[in-house]
Coordinates of C-alpha atoms in Angstrom, one line a residue:
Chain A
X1 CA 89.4 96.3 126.6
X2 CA 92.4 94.6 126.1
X3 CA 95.0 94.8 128.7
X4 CA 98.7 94.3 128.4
X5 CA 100.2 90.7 129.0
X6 CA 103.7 92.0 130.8
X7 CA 107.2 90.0 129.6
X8 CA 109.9 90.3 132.6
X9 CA 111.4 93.0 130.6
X10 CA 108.5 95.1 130.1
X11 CA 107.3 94.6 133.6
X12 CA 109.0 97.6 135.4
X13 CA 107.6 99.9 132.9
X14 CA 103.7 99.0 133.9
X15 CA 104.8 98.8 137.7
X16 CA 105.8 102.4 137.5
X17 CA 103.2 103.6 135.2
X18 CA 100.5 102.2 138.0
X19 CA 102.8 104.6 140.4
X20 CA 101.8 107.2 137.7
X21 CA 105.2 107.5 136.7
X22 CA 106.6 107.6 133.4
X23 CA 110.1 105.5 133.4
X24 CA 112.3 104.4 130.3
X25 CA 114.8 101.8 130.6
X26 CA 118.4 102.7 130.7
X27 CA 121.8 101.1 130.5
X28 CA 123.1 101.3 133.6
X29 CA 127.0 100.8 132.3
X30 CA 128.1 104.2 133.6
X31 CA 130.0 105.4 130.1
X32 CA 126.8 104.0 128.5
X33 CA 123.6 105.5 129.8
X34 CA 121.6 105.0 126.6
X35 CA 118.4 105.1 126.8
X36 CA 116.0 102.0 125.0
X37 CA 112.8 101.2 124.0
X38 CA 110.9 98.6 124.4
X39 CA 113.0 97.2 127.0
X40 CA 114.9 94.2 126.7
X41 CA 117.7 92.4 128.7
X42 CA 121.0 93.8 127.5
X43 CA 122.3 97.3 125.7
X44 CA 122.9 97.1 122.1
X45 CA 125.6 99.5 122.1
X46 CA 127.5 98.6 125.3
X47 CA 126.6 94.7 125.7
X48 CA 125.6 95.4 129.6
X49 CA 123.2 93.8 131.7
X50 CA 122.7 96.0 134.2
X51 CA 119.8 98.9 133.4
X52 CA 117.8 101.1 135.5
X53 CA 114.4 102.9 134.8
X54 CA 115.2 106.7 134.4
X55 CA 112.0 109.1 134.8
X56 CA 111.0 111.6 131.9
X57 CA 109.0 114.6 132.8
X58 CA 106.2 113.3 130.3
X59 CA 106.0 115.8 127.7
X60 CA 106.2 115.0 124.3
X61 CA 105.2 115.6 120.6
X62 CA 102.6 114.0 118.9
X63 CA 104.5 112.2 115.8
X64 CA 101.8 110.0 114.3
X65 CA 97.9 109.3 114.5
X66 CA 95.1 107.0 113.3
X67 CA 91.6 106.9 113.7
X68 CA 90.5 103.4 113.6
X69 CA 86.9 102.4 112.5
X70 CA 85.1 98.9 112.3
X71 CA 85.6 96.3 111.8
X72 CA 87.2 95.8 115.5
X73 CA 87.2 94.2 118.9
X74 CA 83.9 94.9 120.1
X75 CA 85.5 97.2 123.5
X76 CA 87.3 99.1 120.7
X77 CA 84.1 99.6 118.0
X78 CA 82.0 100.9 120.7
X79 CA 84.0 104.4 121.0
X80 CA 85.1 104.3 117.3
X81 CA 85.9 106.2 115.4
X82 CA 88.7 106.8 118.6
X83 CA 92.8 108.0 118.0
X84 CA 95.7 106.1 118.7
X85 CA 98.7 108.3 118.8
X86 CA 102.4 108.0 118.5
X87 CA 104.4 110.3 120.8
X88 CA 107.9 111.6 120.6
X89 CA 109.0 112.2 124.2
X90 CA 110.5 115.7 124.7
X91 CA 113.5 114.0 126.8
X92 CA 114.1 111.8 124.2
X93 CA 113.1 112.1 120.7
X94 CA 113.8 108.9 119.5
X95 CA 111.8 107.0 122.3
X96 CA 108.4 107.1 121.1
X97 CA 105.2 105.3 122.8
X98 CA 102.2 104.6 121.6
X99 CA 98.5 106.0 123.1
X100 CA 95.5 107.7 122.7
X101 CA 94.8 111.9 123.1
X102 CA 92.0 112.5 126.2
X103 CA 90.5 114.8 127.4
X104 CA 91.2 113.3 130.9
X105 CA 93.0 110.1 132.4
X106 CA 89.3 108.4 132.4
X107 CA 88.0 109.9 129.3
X108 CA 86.8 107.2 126.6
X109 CA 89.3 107.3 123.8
X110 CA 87.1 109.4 121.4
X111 CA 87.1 112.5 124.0
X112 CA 89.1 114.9 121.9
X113 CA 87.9 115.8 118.7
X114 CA 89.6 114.9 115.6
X115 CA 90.2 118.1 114.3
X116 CA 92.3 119.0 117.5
X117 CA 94.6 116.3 116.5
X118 CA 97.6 117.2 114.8
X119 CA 101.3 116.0 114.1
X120 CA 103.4 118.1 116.4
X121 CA 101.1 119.1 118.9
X122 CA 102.5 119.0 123.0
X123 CA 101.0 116.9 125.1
X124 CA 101.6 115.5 128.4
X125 CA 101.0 112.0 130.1
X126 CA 98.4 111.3 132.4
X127 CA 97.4 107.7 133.9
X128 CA 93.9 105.5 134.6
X129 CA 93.3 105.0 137.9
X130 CA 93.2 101.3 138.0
X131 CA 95.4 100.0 135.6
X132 CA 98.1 102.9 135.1
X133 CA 98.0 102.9 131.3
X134 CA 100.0 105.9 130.2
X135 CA 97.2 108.4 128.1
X136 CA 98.0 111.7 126.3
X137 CA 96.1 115.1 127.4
X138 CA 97.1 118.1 124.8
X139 CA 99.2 120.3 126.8
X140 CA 97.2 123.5 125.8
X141 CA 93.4 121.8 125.8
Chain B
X1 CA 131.6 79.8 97.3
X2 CA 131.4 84.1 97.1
X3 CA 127.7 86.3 97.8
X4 CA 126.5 85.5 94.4
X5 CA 126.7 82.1 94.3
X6 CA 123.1 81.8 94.1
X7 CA 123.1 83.6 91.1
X8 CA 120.7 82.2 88.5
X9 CA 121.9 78.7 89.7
X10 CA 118.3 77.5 89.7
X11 CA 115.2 78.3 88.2
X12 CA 110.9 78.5 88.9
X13 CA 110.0 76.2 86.4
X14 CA 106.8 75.6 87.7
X15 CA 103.0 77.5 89.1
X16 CA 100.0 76.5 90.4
X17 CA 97.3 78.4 91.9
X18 CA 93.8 77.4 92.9
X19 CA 90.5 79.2 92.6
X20 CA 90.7 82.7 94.6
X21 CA 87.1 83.5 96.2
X22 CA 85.7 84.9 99.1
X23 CA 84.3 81.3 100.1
X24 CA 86.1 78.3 98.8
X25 CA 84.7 75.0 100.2
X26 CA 88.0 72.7 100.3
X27 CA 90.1 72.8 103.7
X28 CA 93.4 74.9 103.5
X29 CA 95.0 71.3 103.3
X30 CA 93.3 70.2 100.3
X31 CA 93.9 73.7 98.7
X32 CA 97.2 73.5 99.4
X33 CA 97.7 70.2 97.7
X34 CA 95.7 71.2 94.5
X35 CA 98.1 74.2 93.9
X36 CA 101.1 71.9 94.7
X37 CA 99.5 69.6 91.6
X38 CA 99.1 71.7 89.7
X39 CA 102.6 73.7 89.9
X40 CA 104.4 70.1 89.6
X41 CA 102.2 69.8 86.3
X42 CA 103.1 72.8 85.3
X43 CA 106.6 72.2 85.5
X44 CA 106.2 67.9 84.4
X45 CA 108.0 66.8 87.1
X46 CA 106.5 63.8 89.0
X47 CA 105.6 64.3 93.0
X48 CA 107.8 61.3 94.0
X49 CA 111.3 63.4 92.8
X50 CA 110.3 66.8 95.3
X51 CA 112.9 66.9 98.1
X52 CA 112.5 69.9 99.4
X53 CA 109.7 72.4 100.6
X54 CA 109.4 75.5 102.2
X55 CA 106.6 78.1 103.5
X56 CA 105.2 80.5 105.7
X57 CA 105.3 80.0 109.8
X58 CA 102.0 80.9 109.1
X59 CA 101.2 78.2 107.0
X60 CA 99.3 75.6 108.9
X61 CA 99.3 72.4 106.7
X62 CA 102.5 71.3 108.0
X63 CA 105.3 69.7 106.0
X64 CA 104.2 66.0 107.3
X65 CA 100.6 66.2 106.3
X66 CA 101.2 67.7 102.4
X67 CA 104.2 65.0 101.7
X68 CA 101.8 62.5 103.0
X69 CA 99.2 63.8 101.0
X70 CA 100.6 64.4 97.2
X71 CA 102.8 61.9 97.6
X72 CA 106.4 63.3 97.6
X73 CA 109.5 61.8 98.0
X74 CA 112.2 61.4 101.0
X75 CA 112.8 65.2 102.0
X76 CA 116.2 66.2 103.0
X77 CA 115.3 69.9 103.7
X78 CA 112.1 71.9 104.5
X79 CA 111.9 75.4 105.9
X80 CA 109.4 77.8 107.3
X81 CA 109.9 81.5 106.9
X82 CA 108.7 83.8 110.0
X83 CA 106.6 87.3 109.9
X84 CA 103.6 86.6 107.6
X85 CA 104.0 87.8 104.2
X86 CA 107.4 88.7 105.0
X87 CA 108.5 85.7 104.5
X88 CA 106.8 84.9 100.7
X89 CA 110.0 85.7 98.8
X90 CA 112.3 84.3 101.2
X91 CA 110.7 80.6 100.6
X92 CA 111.6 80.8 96.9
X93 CA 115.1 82.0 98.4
X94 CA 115.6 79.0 100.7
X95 CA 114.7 76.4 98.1
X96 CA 117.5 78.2 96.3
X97 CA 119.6 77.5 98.2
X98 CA 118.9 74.4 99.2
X99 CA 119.3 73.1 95.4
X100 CA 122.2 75.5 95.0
X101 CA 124.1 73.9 97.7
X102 CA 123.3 70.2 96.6
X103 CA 121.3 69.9 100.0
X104 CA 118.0 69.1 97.5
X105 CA 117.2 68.7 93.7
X106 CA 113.2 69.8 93.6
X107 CA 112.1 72.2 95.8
X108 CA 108.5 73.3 96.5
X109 CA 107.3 76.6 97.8
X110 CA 103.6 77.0 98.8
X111 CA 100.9 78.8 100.8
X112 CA 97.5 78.3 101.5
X113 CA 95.2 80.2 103.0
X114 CA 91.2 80.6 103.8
X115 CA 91.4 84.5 104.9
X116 CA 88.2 85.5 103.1
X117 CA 86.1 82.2 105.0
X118 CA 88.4 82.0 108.4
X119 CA 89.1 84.4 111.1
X120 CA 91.1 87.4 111.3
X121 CA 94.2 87.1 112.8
X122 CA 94.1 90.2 115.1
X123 CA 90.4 89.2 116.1
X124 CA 92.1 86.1 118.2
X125 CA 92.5 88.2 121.6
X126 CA 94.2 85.3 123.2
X127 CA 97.5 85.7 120.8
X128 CA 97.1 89.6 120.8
X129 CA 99.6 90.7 123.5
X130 CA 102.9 89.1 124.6
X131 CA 105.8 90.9 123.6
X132 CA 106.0 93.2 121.5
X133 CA 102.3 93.6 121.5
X134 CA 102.1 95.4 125.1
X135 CA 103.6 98.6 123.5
X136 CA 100.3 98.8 120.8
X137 CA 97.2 96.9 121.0
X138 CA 95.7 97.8 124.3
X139 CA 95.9 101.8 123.0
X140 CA 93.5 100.1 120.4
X141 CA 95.9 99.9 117.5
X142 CA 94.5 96.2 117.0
X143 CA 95.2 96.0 113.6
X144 CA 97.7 95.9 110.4
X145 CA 96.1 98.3 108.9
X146 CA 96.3 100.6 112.1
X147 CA 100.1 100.2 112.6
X148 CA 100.4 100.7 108.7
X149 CA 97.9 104.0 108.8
X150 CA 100.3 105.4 111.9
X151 CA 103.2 105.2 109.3
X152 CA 100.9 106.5 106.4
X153 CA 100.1 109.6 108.4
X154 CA 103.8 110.9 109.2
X155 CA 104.8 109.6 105.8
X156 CA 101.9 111.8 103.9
X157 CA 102.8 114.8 106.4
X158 CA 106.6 114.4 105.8
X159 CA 107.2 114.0 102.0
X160 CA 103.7 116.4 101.1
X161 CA 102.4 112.5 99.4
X162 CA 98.3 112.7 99.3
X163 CA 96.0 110.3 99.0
X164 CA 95.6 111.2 95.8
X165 CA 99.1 108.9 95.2
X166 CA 97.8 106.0 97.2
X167 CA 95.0 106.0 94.7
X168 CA 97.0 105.6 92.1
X169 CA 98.5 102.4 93.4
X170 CA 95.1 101.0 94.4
X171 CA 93.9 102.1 90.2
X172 CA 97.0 100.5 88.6
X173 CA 96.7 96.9 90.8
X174 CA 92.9 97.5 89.7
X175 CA 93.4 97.9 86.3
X176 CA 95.2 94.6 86.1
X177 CA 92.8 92.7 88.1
X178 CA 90.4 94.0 85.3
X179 CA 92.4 92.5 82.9
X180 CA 93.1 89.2 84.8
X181 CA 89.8 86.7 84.6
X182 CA 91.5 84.8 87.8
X183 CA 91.5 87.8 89.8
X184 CA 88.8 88.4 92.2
X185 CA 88.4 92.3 91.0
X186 CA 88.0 91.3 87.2
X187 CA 85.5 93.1 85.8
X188 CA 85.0 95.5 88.5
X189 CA 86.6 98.7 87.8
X190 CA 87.6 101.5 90.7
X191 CA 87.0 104.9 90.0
X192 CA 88.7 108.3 91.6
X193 CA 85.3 109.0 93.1
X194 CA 84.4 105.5 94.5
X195 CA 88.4 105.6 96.6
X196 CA 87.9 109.0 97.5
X197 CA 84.2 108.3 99.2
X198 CA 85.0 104.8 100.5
X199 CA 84.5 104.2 104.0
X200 CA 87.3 104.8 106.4
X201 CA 89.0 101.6 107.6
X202 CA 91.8 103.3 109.6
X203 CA 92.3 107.2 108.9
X204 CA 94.6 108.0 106.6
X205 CA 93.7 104.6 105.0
X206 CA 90.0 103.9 103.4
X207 CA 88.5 100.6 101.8
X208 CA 90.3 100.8 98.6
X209 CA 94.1 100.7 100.8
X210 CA 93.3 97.4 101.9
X211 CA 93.9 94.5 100.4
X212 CA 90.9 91.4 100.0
X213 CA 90.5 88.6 102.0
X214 CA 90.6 85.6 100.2
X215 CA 90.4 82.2 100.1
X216 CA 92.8 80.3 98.2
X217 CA 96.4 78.4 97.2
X218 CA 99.7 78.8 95.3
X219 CA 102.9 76.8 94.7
X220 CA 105.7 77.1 92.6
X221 CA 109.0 74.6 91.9
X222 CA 112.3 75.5 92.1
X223 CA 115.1 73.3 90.5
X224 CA 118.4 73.7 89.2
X225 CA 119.4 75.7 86.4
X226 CA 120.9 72.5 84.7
X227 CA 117.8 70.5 85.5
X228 CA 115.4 73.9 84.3
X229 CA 116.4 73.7 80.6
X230 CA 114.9 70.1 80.3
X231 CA 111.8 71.2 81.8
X232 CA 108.3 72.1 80.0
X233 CA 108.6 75.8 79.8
X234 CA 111.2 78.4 79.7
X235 CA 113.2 78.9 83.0
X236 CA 112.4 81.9 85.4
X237 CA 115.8 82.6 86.9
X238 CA 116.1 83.4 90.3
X239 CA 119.0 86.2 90.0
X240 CA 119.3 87.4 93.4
X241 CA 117.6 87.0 96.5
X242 CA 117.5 88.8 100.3
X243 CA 115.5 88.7 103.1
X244 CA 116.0 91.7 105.8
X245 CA 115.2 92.6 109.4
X246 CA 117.3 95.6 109.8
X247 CA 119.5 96.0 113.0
X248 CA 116.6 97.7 115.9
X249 CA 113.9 96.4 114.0
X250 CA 110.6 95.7 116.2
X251 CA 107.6 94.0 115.1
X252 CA 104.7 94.6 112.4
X253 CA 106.2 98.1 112.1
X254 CA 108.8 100.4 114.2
X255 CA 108.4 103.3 115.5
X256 CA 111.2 103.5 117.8
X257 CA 113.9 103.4 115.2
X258 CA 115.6 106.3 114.0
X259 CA 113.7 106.7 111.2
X260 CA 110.5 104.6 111.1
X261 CA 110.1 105.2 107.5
X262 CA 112.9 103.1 106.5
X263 CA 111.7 99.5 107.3
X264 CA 113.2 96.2 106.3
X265 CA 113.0 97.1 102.4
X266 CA 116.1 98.7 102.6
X267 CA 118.0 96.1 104.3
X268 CA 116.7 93.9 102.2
X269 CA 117.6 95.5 99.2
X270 CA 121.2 96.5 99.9
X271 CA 122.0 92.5 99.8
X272 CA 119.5 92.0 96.3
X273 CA 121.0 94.2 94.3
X274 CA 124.8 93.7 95.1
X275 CA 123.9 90.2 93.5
X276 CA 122.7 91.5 90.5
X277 CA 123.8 92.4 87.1
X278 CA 121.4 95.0 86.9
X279 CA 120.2 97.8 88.8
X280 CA 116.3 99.0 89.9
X281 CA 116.5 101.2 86.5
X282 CA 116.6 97.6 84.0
X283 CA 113.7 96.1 86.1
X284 CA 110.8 95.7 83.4
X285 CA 107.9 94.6 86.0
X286 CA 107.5 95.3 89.6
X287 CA 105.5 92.4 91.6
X288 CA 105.5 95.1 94.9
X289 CA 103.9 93.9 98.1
X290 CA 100.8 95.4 98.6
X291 CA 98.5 94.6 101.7
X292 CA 97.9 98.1 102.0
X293 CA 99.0 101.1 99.2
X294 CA 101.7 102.7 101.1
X295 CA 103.4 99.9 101.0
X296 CA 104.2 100.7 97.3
X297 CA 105.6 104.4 97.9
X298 CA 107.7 103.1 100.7
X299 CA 109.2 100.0 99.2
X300 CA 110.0 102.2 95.8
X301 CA 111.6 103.8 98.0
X302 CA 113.2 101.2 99.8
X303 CA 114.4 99.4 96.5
X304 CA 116.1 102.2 95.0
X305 CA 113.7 103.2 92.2
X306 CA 113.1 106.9 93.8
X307 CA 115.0 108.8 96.2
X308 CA 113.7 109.1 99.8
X309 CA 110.1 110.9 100.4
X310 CA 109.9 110.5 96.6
X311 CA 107.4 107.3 96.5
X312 CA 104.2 109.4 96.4
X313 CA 105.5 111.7 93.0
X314 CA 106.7 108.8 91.4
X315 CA 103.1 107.0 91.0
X316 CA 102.2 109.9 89.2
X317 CA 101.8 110.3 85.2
X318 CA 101.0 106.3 84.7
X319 CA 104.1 105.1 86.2
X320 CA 102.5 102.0 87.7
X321 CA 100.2 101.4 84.5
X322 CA 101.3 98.8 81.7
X323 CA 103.4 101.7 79.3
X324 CA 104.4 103.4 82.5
X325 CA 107.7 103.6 84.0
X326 CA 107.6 100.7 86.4
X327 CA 104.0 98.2 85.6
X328 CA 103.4 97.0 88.9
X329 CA 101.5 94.2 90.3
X330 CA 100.2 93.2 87.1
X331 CA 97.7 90.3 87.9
X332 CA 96.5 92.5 90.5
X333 CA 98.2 92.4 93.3
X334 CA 97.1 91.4 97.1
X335 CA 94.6 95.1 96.3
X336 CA 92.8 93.3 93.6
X337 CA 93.8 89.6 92.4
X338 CA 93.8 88.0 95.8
X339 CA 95.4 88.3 99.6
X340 CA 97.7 85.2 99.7
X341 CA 100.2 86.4 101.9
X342 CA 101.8 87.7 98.4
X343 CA 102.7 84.8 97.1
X344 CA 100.2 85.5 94.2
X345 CA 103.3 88.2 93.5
X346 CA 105.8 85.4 92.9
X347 CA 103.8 82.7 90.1
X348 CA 102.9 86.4 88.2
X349 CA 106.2 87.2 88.3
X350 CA 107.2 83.9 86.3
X351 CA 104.1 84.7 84.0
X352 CA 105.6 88.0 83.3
X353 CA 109.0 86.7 82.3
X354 CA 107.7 83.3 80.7
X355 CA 104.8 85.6 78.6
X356 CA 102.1 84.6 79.5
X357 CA 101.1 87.2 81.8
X358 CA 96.9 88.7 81.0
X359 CA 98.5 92.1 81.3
X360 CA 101.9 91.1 79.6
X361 CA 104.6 93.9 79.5
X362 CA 106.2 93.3 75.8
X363 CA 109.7 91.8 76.0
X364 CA 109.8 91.6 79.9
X365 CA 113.1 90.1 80.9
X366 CA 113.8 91.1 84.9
X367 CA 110.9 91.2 87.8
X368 CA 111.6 92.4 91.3
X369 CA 109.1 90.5 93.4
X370 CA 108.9 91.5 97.0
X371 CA 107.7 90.4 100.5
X372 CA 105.5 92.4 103.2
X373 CA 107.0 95.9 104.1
X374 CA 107.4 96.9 107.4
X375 CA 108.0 92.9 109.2
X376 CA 110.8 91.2 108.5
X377 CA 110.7 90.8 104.8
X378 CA 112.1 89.6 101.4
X379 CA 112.5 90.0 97.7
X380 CA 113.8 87.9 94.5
X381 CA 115.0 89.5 91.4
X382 CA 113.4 87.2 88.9
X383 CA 114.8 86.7 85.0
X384 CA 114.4 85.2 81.8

């Protein structure tokens, strides 16, 4: 599987998620706050430097899905047909992250069955145990 | 010098194309040079008098190796455009430019490319995941045509579009390919029942939303407007031009905008049309960027012909189809002539307006021809 080649700006995000927490950059500019995603060095509204990693309680909406076949990376064909989902976080609409819907943190990618899949459904985060990739679990399974 | 000083100030008075297959033999360089030939041919202008070239980031015959090659001239300006086929418009646009502003007098635009023979892109793992990559691929969305589906999917549940829609984009850029003996779909025609049963390359897209690998070149010439009229066919105008990466925009697609659904074909098109003397409702032929169907729905869209969430209705009734309300892609497009990054788009916009088009729209006088949807883009508004 492929495994996400961290920038320094992305790199507090993974660090937290292997804490199994789910953080999203802030400006830290006091009048400011706003939150942004993918992180990068500076606020586009306020021009500040400074940010800090606010948690979310890791609830969201599912706002998009695919369900990729072959031809792919051969990690990837092996569980295909699998989802890749695009949630809205509940804290945050406009911060949306991309994933996949398990039926556990360690479940292969094609655990929940595409007819359970829908746009709007509530789900919550849940992490691997080595890497700390965020995954998706529907919030009423 | 105002916004619209590039206002038909030059011209595309010359195209060349190669052979478009699954499996050509020659190296992209060599392709690359034959459609470069044959576009200065086209246009009788002599290799030594090109100043100026331009092309795709992508494109990996560099600048050195093709004026070595065909033989050009000094070169006072060459550009390369970022973002794929984003960037097919926008190298017509910068030879523009460059002839508008005196900085050269022959420009060349060109892209090769042996997609159908070579690799995928997204299969080379070691490229797949600096920034902004980290945010997508290792969740498995590996490919274009995944980030595109995720888009498809909110867009279908959104605006109520079906697949039934997306067919009709694949059938009209089908249709022309039938028509169009260059085109690798000539003389294989696409029925309801073979899009709807087609296997699934990336739910809510099938086969038939894809566009073809292929091997394969293109070129065109760009001179002045003053220099066009003493050239060996009528002048293709370029009327306005854009390229757009909207303010938040993120990579292949964005889903952390407000509103992913309006990607870099609006930006792009606020800037076209402001240039132009004529609005998306005169535009005769639509050369529409078209890697993958929604593309279409979304850039209509985008480009003012429909209101927003409208894309999807407006394929209906034969819109797309020679007759319709807005003949699209009418060699074929990337769905059915041949993948070149969309440049493919650009020489069948000049057929359209020059005549000479195997799908000709009678009396064709304005083209929009536009780059990929959803990275960075651009788009020319083409005329006689």
């Amino acid at each position: 599987m492929l495994t996400p080649v961290v920038d320094d700006d992305g790199a507090p995000f993974w660090e937290y998620a292997a804490r199994g927490e789910l953080r999203v950059q802030a400006c830290a500019e006091p009048d400011c706050g706003e939150l942004r995603f993918p992180p990068r060095p500076c606020c586009p509204h306020c021009h500040s430097f400074d940010s800090e990693w606010r948690r979310m309680t890791g609830k969201g909406r599912v706002w998009s899905y695919v369900i990729p076949h072959p031809p792919l990376l051969p990690d990837y064909a092996a569980q295909s047909p699998y989802n890749v989902i695009v949630v809205e976080l509940t804290d945050a609409p406009r911060i949306r992250l991309v994933g996949n819907l398990v039926s556990a943190p360690e479940a292969p990618l094609n655990s929940v069955a595409q007819e359970r899949i829908r746009i709007g459904a509530k789900v919550q985060v849940v992490f691997t145990d080595g890497e700390g990739l965020p995954r998706w679990v529907l919030e009423r399974p | 010098m105002t916004g619209a000083g590039l206002k038909d100030a030059t011209a595309v008075v010359g195209i060349g194309q190669t052979a478009f297959a699954k499996q050509l033999p020659e190296s992209e360089k060599a392709l690359a040079c034959r459609a470069i030939l044959a576009a200065l041919d086209d246009a009788g202008i002599s290799p030594a008098e090109v100043d100026a070239l331009a092309s795709y980031t992508m494109e990996e015959t560099d600048e050195v190796e093709v004026a070595k090659a065909v033989g050009f001239g000094d070169l006072t300006f060459f550009s390369k455009v970022g973002y794929g086929g984003g960037g097919s418009c926008a190298t017509v646009a910068h030879l523009a430019a460059a002839v508008a502003t005196g900085q050269a007098t022959v420009g060349v635009a060109w892209r090769s490319r042996k997609r159908g023979s070579g690799p995928r892109p997204w299969k080379n793992t070691a490229v797949q995941l600096p920034t902004p990559a980290q945010w997508t691929r290792p969740f498995g969305l590996l490919r274009p045509a995944d980030e595109i589906a995720m888009l498809t999917r909110r867009y279908l549940h959104e605006y109520g579009a079906t697949r039934d829609h997306l067919f009709n984009v694949a059938l009209a850029c089908r249709n022309r390919a039938n028509q169009n003996p260059a085109a690798m779909m000539y003389e294989r025609p696409l029925t309801r029942d073979m899009y709807m049963t087609s296997r699934w390359i990336s739910e809510p897209l099938c086969l038939f939303d894809n566009c073809l690998e292929t091997d394969g070149a293109l070129a065109c010439v760009v001179v002045s407007a003053e220099r066009a009229r003493d050239c060996r066919r009528r002048p293709v105008y370029v009327h306005s031009a854009a390229q757009g990466l909207p303010a938040q925009h993120h990579g292949m697609v964005n889903y952390w905008n407000d509103d992913p659904l309006t990607g870099p074909a609006w930006a792009a098109a606020r800037h076209l049309w402001k240039h132009a003397d004529f609005t998306p409702e005169d535009v005769d032929v639509a050369q529409i960027y078209d890697a993958f169907t929604p593309l279409i729905p979304l850039s209509l869209e985008g480009y003012g012909f429909c209101g927003r969430g409208e894309g999807g209705a407006f394929t209906e009734g034969g819109a797309l189809e020679i007759g319709g309300r807005l003949p699209l892609n009418t060699s074929g497009g990337g769905l059915s002539e041949a993948y070149v990054h969309g440049f493919n788009l650009i020489n069948e916009g000049v057929k359209q307006l020059r005549g000479t088009s195997t799908a000709q729209v009678p009396n064709a006088a304005t083209c929009l021809v536009t780059a990929g949807e959803g990275v960075p883009t651009s788009a020319l508004l083409l005329r006689t």
